[in-house]
Amino acid sequence: AAAAAGAGAMAAEGDAEAGPADDVHAIEGNAAAMATHAIELNVGEVSLPDYGWKLKWFGDTPINQPPGADINLRFAVGTMAGNSGCNEYTGSYERGAEDKSLVMGEVASTRKACPDDVMSAEQRYLGMLRSVSRYEFKKDGLYLYNAAGGWLHYVPEAPAE
C-alpha cells in the first residue's frame, strides 16, 4: 500500500526483484539509466559528505519523477539538505554509537505547492527520511534504511566540492 502512494511520481517499472541485500542493484529494462551514472563507489573510501545523492529507488519502487522534480540529498558534517521533489529541505543527523547507524534530527522544508502526485511522493519521502536509522554504501550508491525495513537507494550525482 505504501508503495502505491504517489504512484504518478513513483511508478513501478517492470518486476524489479533486486533488494537491499544485492551487491549491485540493477534496474531491469532500463540499462540506459544505469549508463548515465558511471560512478562506481570504492565502498571502503566513501563518506556521507563526499557526494550529492540522487534518489533512484524507494524500496523496490524505482523513482520516476517529472522533469525538474528530482529528489536529492547532500550531507555536510552534522547537517543534510536537498530537494524533495517540490520543496527544499534541511535537517540534522548524528552518527550513532553503532557502526553505520544514524540518528536523524528534525527535518524542515519550504512550503511550495506542486501537483498532487509530486506532493504525495514528497511527503512519503520526507516521512521515510525522518525515520532513517542506518546507512550503507554499495558499489552502486548509498542506501538508507529505517527500523521497519524500508529503504532508499541513492546514486552519486557528483563529487562534493
mmCIF file of N, CA and C in Angstrom, residues 40-130:
data_model
loop_
_atom_site.group_PDB
_atom_site.id
_atom_site.type_symbol
_atom_site.label_atom_id
_atom_site.label_comp_id
_atom_site.label_asym_id
_atom_site.label_seq_id
_atom_site.Cartn_x
_atom_site.Cartn_y
_atom_site.Cartn_z
ATOM 1 N N GLU A 40 31.348 4.436 -9.983
ATOM 2 C CA GLU A 40 31.282 3.233 -9.156
ATOM 3 C C GLU A 40 32.030 3.551 -7.878
ATOM 4 N N LEU A 41 31.381 3.375 -6.764
ATOM 5 C CA LEU A 41 31.957 3.755 -5.486
ATOM 6 C C LEU A 41 32.997 2.754 -5.019
ATOM 7 N N ASN A 42 34.100 3.270 -4.503
ATOM 8 C CA ASN A 42 35.059 2.455 -3.782
ATOM 9 C C ASN A 42 34.558 2.456 -2.348
ATOM 10 N N VAL A 43 33.776 1.464 -2.008
ATOM 11 C CA VAL A 43 32.973 1.437 -0.790
ATOM 12 C C VAL A 43 33.782 1.745 0.464
ATOM 13 N N GLY A 44 35.005 1.260 0.563
ATOM 14 C CA GLY A 44 35.804 1.469 1.757
ATOM 15 C C GLY A 44 36.314 2.886 1.930
ATOM 16 N N GLU A 45 36.186 3.728 0.906
ATOM 17 C CA GLU A 45 36.759 5.071 0.959
ATOM 18 C C GLU A 45 35.727 6.179 0.851
ATOM 19 N N VAL A 46 34.448 5.890 0.991
ATOM 20 C CA VAL A 46 33.399 6.884 0.804
ATOM 21 C C VAL A 46 32.847 7.303 2.157
ATOM 22 N N SER A 47 32.523 8.603 2.279
ATOM 23 C CA SER A 47 31.811 9.073 3.465
ATOM 24 C C SER A 47 30.564 9.824 3.006
ATOM 25 N N LEU A 48 29.640 10.040 3.904
ATOM 26 C CA LEU A 48 28.365 10.670 3.540
ATOM 27 C C LEU A 48 28.540 12.002 2.802
ATOM 28 N N PRO A 49 29.441 12.900 3.244
ATOM 29 C CA PRO A 49 29.551 14.197 2.558
ATOM 30 C C PRO A 49 30.309 14.181 1.233
ATOM 31 N N ASP A 50 30.824 13.037 0.789
ATOM 32 C CA ASP A 50 31.663 13.006 -0.409
ATOM 33 C C ASP A 50 30.919 13.329 -1.705
ATOM 34 N N TYR A 51 29.627 13.088 -1.761
ATOM 35 C CA TYR A 51 28.860 13.256 -2.996
ATOM 36 C C TYR A 51 27.529 13.930 -2.702
ATOM 37 N N GLY A 52 26.908 14.460 -3.768
ATOM 38 C CA GLY A 52 25.486 14.745 -3.743
ATOM 39 C C GLY A 52 24.818 13.442 -4.154
ATOM 40 N N TRP A 53 23.632 13.159 -3.637
ATOM 41 C CA TRP A 53 22.977 11.868 -3.875
ATOM 42 C C TRP A 53 21.601 12.082 -4.499
ATOM 43 N N LYS A 54 21.315 11.372 -5.578
ATOM 44 C CA LYS A 54 20.019 11.438 -6.259
ATOM 45 C C LYS A 54 19.246 10.156 -5.978
ATOM 46 N N LEU A 55 18.004 10.303 -5.520
ATOM 47 C CA LEU A 55 17.181 9.132 -5.200
ATOM 48 C C LEU A 55 16.787 8.392 -6.474
ATOM 49 N N LYS A 56 17.051 7.070 -6.492
ATOM 50 C CA LYS A 56 16.681 6.230 -7.638
ATOM 51 C C LYS A 56 15.629 5.193 -7.288
ATOM 52 N N TRP A 57 15.614 4.707 -6.040
ATOM 53 C CA TRP A 57 14.665 3.687 -5.617
ATOM 54 C C TRP A 57 14.109 4.050 -4.249
ATOM 55 N N PHE A 58 12.817 3.868 -4.088
ATOM 56 C CA PHE A 58 12.158 3.968 -2.784
ATOM 57 C C PHE A 58 11.708 2.554 -2.472
ATOM 58 N N GLY A 59 12.523 1.822 -1.700
ATOM 59 C CA GLY A 59 12.267 0.398 -1.528
ATOM 60 C C GLY A 59 12.407 -0.278 -2.874
ATOM 61 N N ASP A 60 11.458 -1.096 -3.233
ATOM 62 C CA ASP A 60 11.544 -1.808 -4.514
ATOM 63 C C ASP A 60 10.845 -1.064 -5.644
ATOM 64 N N THR A 61 10.542 0.220 -5.432
ATOM 65 C CA THR A 61 9.877 1.029 -6.449
ATOM 66 C C THR A 61 10.861 2.023 -7.061
ATOM 67 N N PRO A 62 11.118 1.926 -8.366
ATOM 68 C CA PRO A 62 12.012 2.901 -8.997
ATOM 69 C C PRO A 62 11.362 4.282 -9.014
ATOM 70 N N ILE A 63 12.180 5.298 -8.896
ATOM 71 C CA ILE A 63 11.688 6.676 -8.888
ATOM 72 C C ILE A 63 11.518 7.142 -10.331
ATOM 73 N N ASN A 64 10.373 7.708 -10.623
ATOM 74 C CA ASN A 64 10.059 8.212 -11.951
ATOM 75 C C ASN A 64 9.441 9.596 -11.788
ATOM 76 N N GLN A 65 10.259 10.555 -11.373
ATOM 77 C CA GLN A 65 9.785 11.913 -11.134
ATOM 78 C C GLN A 65 9.666 12.684 -12.442
ATOM 79 N N PRO A 66 8.747 13.646 -12.495
ATOM 80 C CA PRO A 66 8.671 14.514 -13.670
ATOM 81 C C PRO A 66 9.948 15.350 -13.800
ATOM 82 N N PRO A 67 10.259 15.855 -14.997
ATOM 83 C CA PRO A 67 11.451 16.694 -15.173
ATOM 84 C C PRO A 67 11.449 17.856 -14.174
ATOM 85 N N GLY A 68 12.597 18.114 -13.587
ATOM 86 C CA GLY A 68 12.730 19.205 -12.632
ATOM 87 C C GLY A 68 12.279 18.870 -11.228
ATOM 88 N N ALA A 69 11.836 17.643 -10.986
ATOM 89 C CA ALA A 69 11.334 17.268 -9.660
ATOM 90 C C ALA A 69 12.193 16.156 -9.033
ATOM 91 N N ASP A 70 13.486 16.152 -9.365
ATOM 92 C CA ASP A 70 14.376 15.146 -8.788
ATOM 93 C C ASP A 70 14.410 15.263 -7.271
ATOM 94 N N ILE A 71 14.580 14.133 -6.630
ATOM 95 C CA ILE A 71 14.734 14.087 -5.178
ATOM 96 C C ILE A 71 16.207 13.827 -4.908
ATOM 97 N N ASN A 72 16.831 14.707 -4.139
ATOM 98 C CA ASN A 72 18.248 14.533 -3.871
ATOM 99 C C ASN A 72 18.584 14.887 -2.431
ATOM 100 N N LEU A 73 19.825 14.595 -2.067
ATOM 101 C CA LEU A 73 20.280 14.741 -0.689
ATOM 102 C C LEU A 73 21.765 15.064 -0.692
ATOM 103 N N ARG A 74 22.150 16.014 0.141
ATOM 104 C CA ARG A 74 23.556 16.359 0.345
ATOM 105 C C ARG A 74 23.818 16.355 1.842
ATOM 106 N N PHE A 75 24.924 15.771 2.233
ATOM 107 C CA PHE A 75 25.328 15.761 3.635
ATOM 108 C C PHE A 75 26.504 16.698 3.837
ATOM 109 N N ALA A 76 26.557 17.346 4.974
ATOM 110 C CA ALA A 76 27.736 18.024 5.492
ATOM 111 C C ALA A 76 27.891 17.477 6.905
ATOM 112 N N VAL A 77 28.926 17.849 7.583
ATOM 113 C CA VAL A 77 29.136 17.325 8.928
ATOM 114 C C VAL A 77 27.967 17.753 9.816
ATOM 115 N N GLY A 78 27.131 16.797 10.215
ATOM 116 C CA GLY A 78 26.014 17.044 11.119
ATOM 117 C C GLY A 78 24.760 17.615 10.496
ATOM 118 N N THR A 79 24.808 17.988 9.221
ATOM 119 C CA THR A 79 23.618 18.550 8.576
ATOM 120 C C THR A 79 23.382 17.859 7.239
ATOM 121 N N MET A 80 22.150 17.959 6.774
ATOM 122 C CA MET A 80 21.779 17.428 5.463
ATOM 123 C C MET A 80 20.805 18.417 4.834
ATOM 124 N N ALA A 81 20.737 18.399 3.517
ATOM 125 C CA ALA A 81 19.821 19.281 2.793
ATOM 126 C C ALA A 81 19.582 18.679 1.425
ATOM 127 N N GLY A 82 18.519 19.108 0.772
ATOM 128 C CA GLY A 82 18.252 18.618 -0.566
ATOM 129 C C GLY A 82 16.939 19.133 -1.099
ATOM 130 N N ASN A 83 16.523 18.535 -2.193
ATOM 131 C CA ASN A 83 15.234 18.835 -2.799
ATOM 132 C C ASN A 83 14.392 17.575 -2.701
ATOM 133 N N SER A 84 13.163 17.724 -2.234
ATOM 134 C CA SER A 84 12.287 16.571 -2.039
ATOM 135 C C SER A 84 11.268 16.420 -3.168
ATOM 136 N N GLY A 85 11.584 16.967 -4.316
ATOM 137 C CA GLY A 85 10.710 16.842 -5.478
ATOM 138 C C GLY A 85 10.028 18.145 -5.816
ATOM 139 N N CYS A 86 9.641 18.880 -4.808
ATOM 140 C CA CYS A 86 8.991 20.180 -4.976
ATOM 141 C C CYS A 86 9.689 21.222 -4.112
ATOM 142 N N ASN A 87 9.919 20.875 -2.879
ATOM 143 C CA ASN A 87 10.459 21.814 -1.898
ATOM 144 C C ASN A 87 11.887 21.476 -1.494
ATOM 145 N N GLU A 88 12.591 22.484 -1.036
ATOM 146 C CA GLU A 88 13.913 22.300 -0.446
ATOM 147 C C GLU A 88 13.722 21.888 1.005
ATOM 148 N N TYR A 89 14.616 21.048 1.505
ATOM 149 C CA TYR A 89 14.545 20.646 2.907
ATOM 150 C C TYR A 89 15.932 20.703 3.523
ATOM 151 N N THR A 90 15.961 20.756 4.821
ATOM 152 C CA THR A 90 17.203 20.745 5.572
ATOM 153 C C THR A 90 16.956 20.042 6.896
ATOM 154 N N GLY A 91 18.007 19.513 7.467
ATOM 155 C CA GLY A 91 17.870 18.821 8.738
ATOM 156 C C GLY A 91 19.226 18.513 9.325
ATOM 157 N N SER A 92 19.200 17.787 10.400
ATOM 158 C CA SER A 92 20.445 17.404 11.062
ATOM 159 C C SER A 92 20.479 15.891 11.236
ATOM 160 N N TYR A 93 21.668 15.387 11.469
ATOM 161 C CA TYR A 93 21.854 13.961 11.750
ATOM 162 C C TYR A 93 23.093 13.814 12.616
ATOM 163 N N GLU A 94 23.167 12.695 13.289
ATOM 164 C CA GLU A 94 24.363 12.325 14.038
ATOM 165 C C GLU A 94 24.682 10.881 13.715
ATOM 166 N N ARG A 95 25.947 10.581 13.665
ATOM 167 C CA ARG A 95 26.347 9.181 13.551
ATOM 168 C C ARG A 95 26.064 8.544 14.891
ATOM 169 N N GLY A 96 25.424 7.391 14.879
ATOM 170 C CA GLY A 96 25.079 6.702 16.111
ATOM 171 C C GLY A 96 26.267 5.974 16.716
ATOM 172 N N ALA A 97 26.045 5.381 17.867
ATOM 173 C CA ALA A 97 27.095 4.642 18.570
ATOM 174 C C ALA A 97 27.485 3.374 17.820
ATOM 175 N N GLU A 98 26.547 2.782 17.101
ATOM 176 C CA GLU A 98 26.824 1.570 16.340
ATOM 177 C C GLU A 98 27.350 1.924 14.949
ATOM 178 N N ASP A 99 28.159 1.033 14.395
ATOM 179 C CA ASP A 99 28.695 1.226 13.061
ATOM 180 C C ASP A 99 27.566 1.413 12.051
ATOM 181 N N LYS A 100 27.650 2.441 11.244
ATOM 182 C CA LYS A 100 26.695 2.752 10.177
ATOM 183 C C LYS A 100 25.313 3.155 10.684
ATOM 184 N N SER A 101 25.171 3.493 11.952
ATOM 185 C CA SER A 101 23.868 3.935 12.428
ATOM 186 C C SER A 101 23.779 5.455 12.342
ATOM 187 N N LEU A 102 22.571 5.941 12.128
ATOM 188 C CA LEU A 102 22.299 7.375 12.050
ATOM 189 C C LEU A 102 21.161 7.713 12.997
ATOM 190 N N VAL A 103 21.251 8.867 13.596
ATOM 191 C CA VAL A 103 20.160 9.411 14.393
ATOM 192 C C VAL A 103 19.738 10.682 13.675
ATOM 193 N N MET A 104 18.558 10.664 13.104
ATOM 194 C CA MET A 104 18.072 11.807 12.327
ATOM 195 C C MET A 104 17.430 12.828 13.255
ATOM 196 N N GLY A 105 17.737 14.102 12.996
ATOM 197 C CA GLY A 105 17.113 15.182 13.739
ATOM 198 C C GLY A 105 15.868 15.664 13.007
ATOM 199 N N GLU A 106 15.391 16.816 13.391
ATOM 200 C CA GLU A 106 14.226 17.407 12.734
ATOM 201 C C GLU A 106 14.542 17.731 11.274
ATOM 202 N N VAL A 107 13.551 17.594 10.421
ATOM 203 C CA VAL A 107 13.668 17.948 9.011
ATOM 204 C C VAL A 107 12.631 19.030 8.734
ATOM 205 N N ALA A 108 13.093 20.166 8.223
ATOM 206 C CA ALA A 108 12.207 21.274 7.880
ATOM 207 C C ALA A 108 12.250 21.482 6.367
ATOM 208 N N SER A 109 11.138 21.940 5.808
ATOM 209 C CA SER A 109 11.117 22.174 4.357
ATOM 210 C C SER A 109 10.347 23.450 4.035
ATOM 211 N N THR A 110 10.615 23.958 2.825
ATOM 212 C CA THR A 110 9.832 25.082 2.331
ATOM 213 C C THR A 110 8.424 24.583 2.060
ATOM 214 N N ARG A 111 7.505 25.454 1.693
ATOM 215 C CA ARG A 111 6.096 25.059 1.561
ATOM 216 C C ARG A 111 5.485 25.458 0.218
ATOM 217 N N LYS A 112 6.231 25.226 -0.863
ATOM 218 C CA LYS A 112 5.685 25.463 -2.198
ATOM 219 C C LYS A 112 4.624 24.429 -2.506
ATOM 220 N N ALA A 113 3.641 24.814 -3.284
ATOM 221 C CA ALA A 113 2.619 23.868 -3.753
ATOM 222 C C ALA A 113 3.036 23.346 -5.128
ATOM 223 N N CYS A 114 2.828 22.058 -5.340
ATOM 224 C CA CYS A 114 3.141 21.396 -6.608
ATOM 225 C C CYS A 114 1.999 20.446 -6.945
ATOM 226 N N PRO A 115 2.046 19.809 -8.119
ATOM 227 C CA PRO A 115 0.988 18.851 -8.468
ATOM 228 C C PRO A 115 0.837 17.777 -7.388
ATOM 229 N N ASP A 116 -0.366 17.251 -7.256
ATOM 230 C CA ASP A 116 -0.677 16.289 -6.199
ATOM 231 C C ASP A 116 0.254 15.087 -6.178
ATOM 232 N N ASP A 117 0.594 14.523 -7.351
ATOM 233 C CA ASP A 117 1.457 13.343 -7.355
ATOM 234 C C ASP A 117 2.854 13.662 -6.834
ATOM 235 N N VAL A 118 3.370 14.837 -7.161
ATOM 236 C CA VAL A 118 4.689 15.247 -6.675
ATOM 237 C C VAL A 118 4.630 15.498 -5.169
ATOM 238 N N MET A 119 3.568 16.136 -4.691
ATOM 239 C CA MET A 119 3.422 16.407 -3.254
ATOM 240 C C MET A 119 3.283 15.112 -2.460
ATOM 241 N N SER A 120 2.542 14.156 -3.001
ATOM 242 C CA SER A 120 2.380 12.870 -2.330
ATOM 243 C C SER A 120 3.713 12.152 -2.215
ATOM 244 N N ALA A 121 4.485 12.119 -3.312
ATOM 245 C CA ALA A 121 5.804 11.489 -3.296
ATOM 246 C C ALA A 121 6.729 12.204 -2.318
ATOM 247 N N GLU A 122 6.649 13.520 -2.286
ATOM 248 C CA GLU A 122 7.486 14.303 -1.389
ATOM 249 C C GLU A 122 7.192 13.990 0.083
ATOM 250 N N GLN A 123 5.928 13.947 0.449
ATOM 251 C CA GLN A 123 5.562 13.656 1.843
ATOM 252 C C GLN A 123 5.998 12.246 2.246
ATOM 253 N N ARG A 124 5.842 11.315 1.339
ATOM 254 C CA ARG A 124 6.271 9.941 1.607
ATOM 255 C C ARG A 124 7.783 9.879 1.799
ATOM 256 N N TYR A 125 8.521 10.567 0.934
ATOM 257 C CA TYR A 125 9.978 10.609 1.031
ATOM 258 C C TYR A 125 10.427 11.240 2.351
ATOM 259 N N LEU A 126 9.896 12.399 2.691
ATOM 260 C CA LEU A 126 10.307 13.082 3.924
ATOM 261 C C LEU A 126 9.971 12.245 5.156
ATOM 262 N N GLY A 127 8.837 11.558 5.130
ATOM 263 C CA GLY A 127 8.492 10.671 6.241
ATOM 264 C C GLY A 127 9.503 9.556 6.395
ATOM 265 N N MET A 128 9.909 8.966 5.287
ATOM 266 C CA MET A 128 10.908 7.904 5.330
ATOM 267 C C MET A 128 12.254 8.457 5.787
ATOM 268 N N LEU A 129 12.649 9.608 5.260
ATOM 269 C CA LEU A 129 13.931 10.196 5.626
ATOM 270 C C LEU A 129 14.005 10.453 7.133
ATOM 271 N N ARG A 130 12.918 10.930 7.705
ATOM 272 C CA ARG A 130 12.879 11.196 9.152
ATOM 273 C C ARG A 130 13.062 9.922 9.973
#
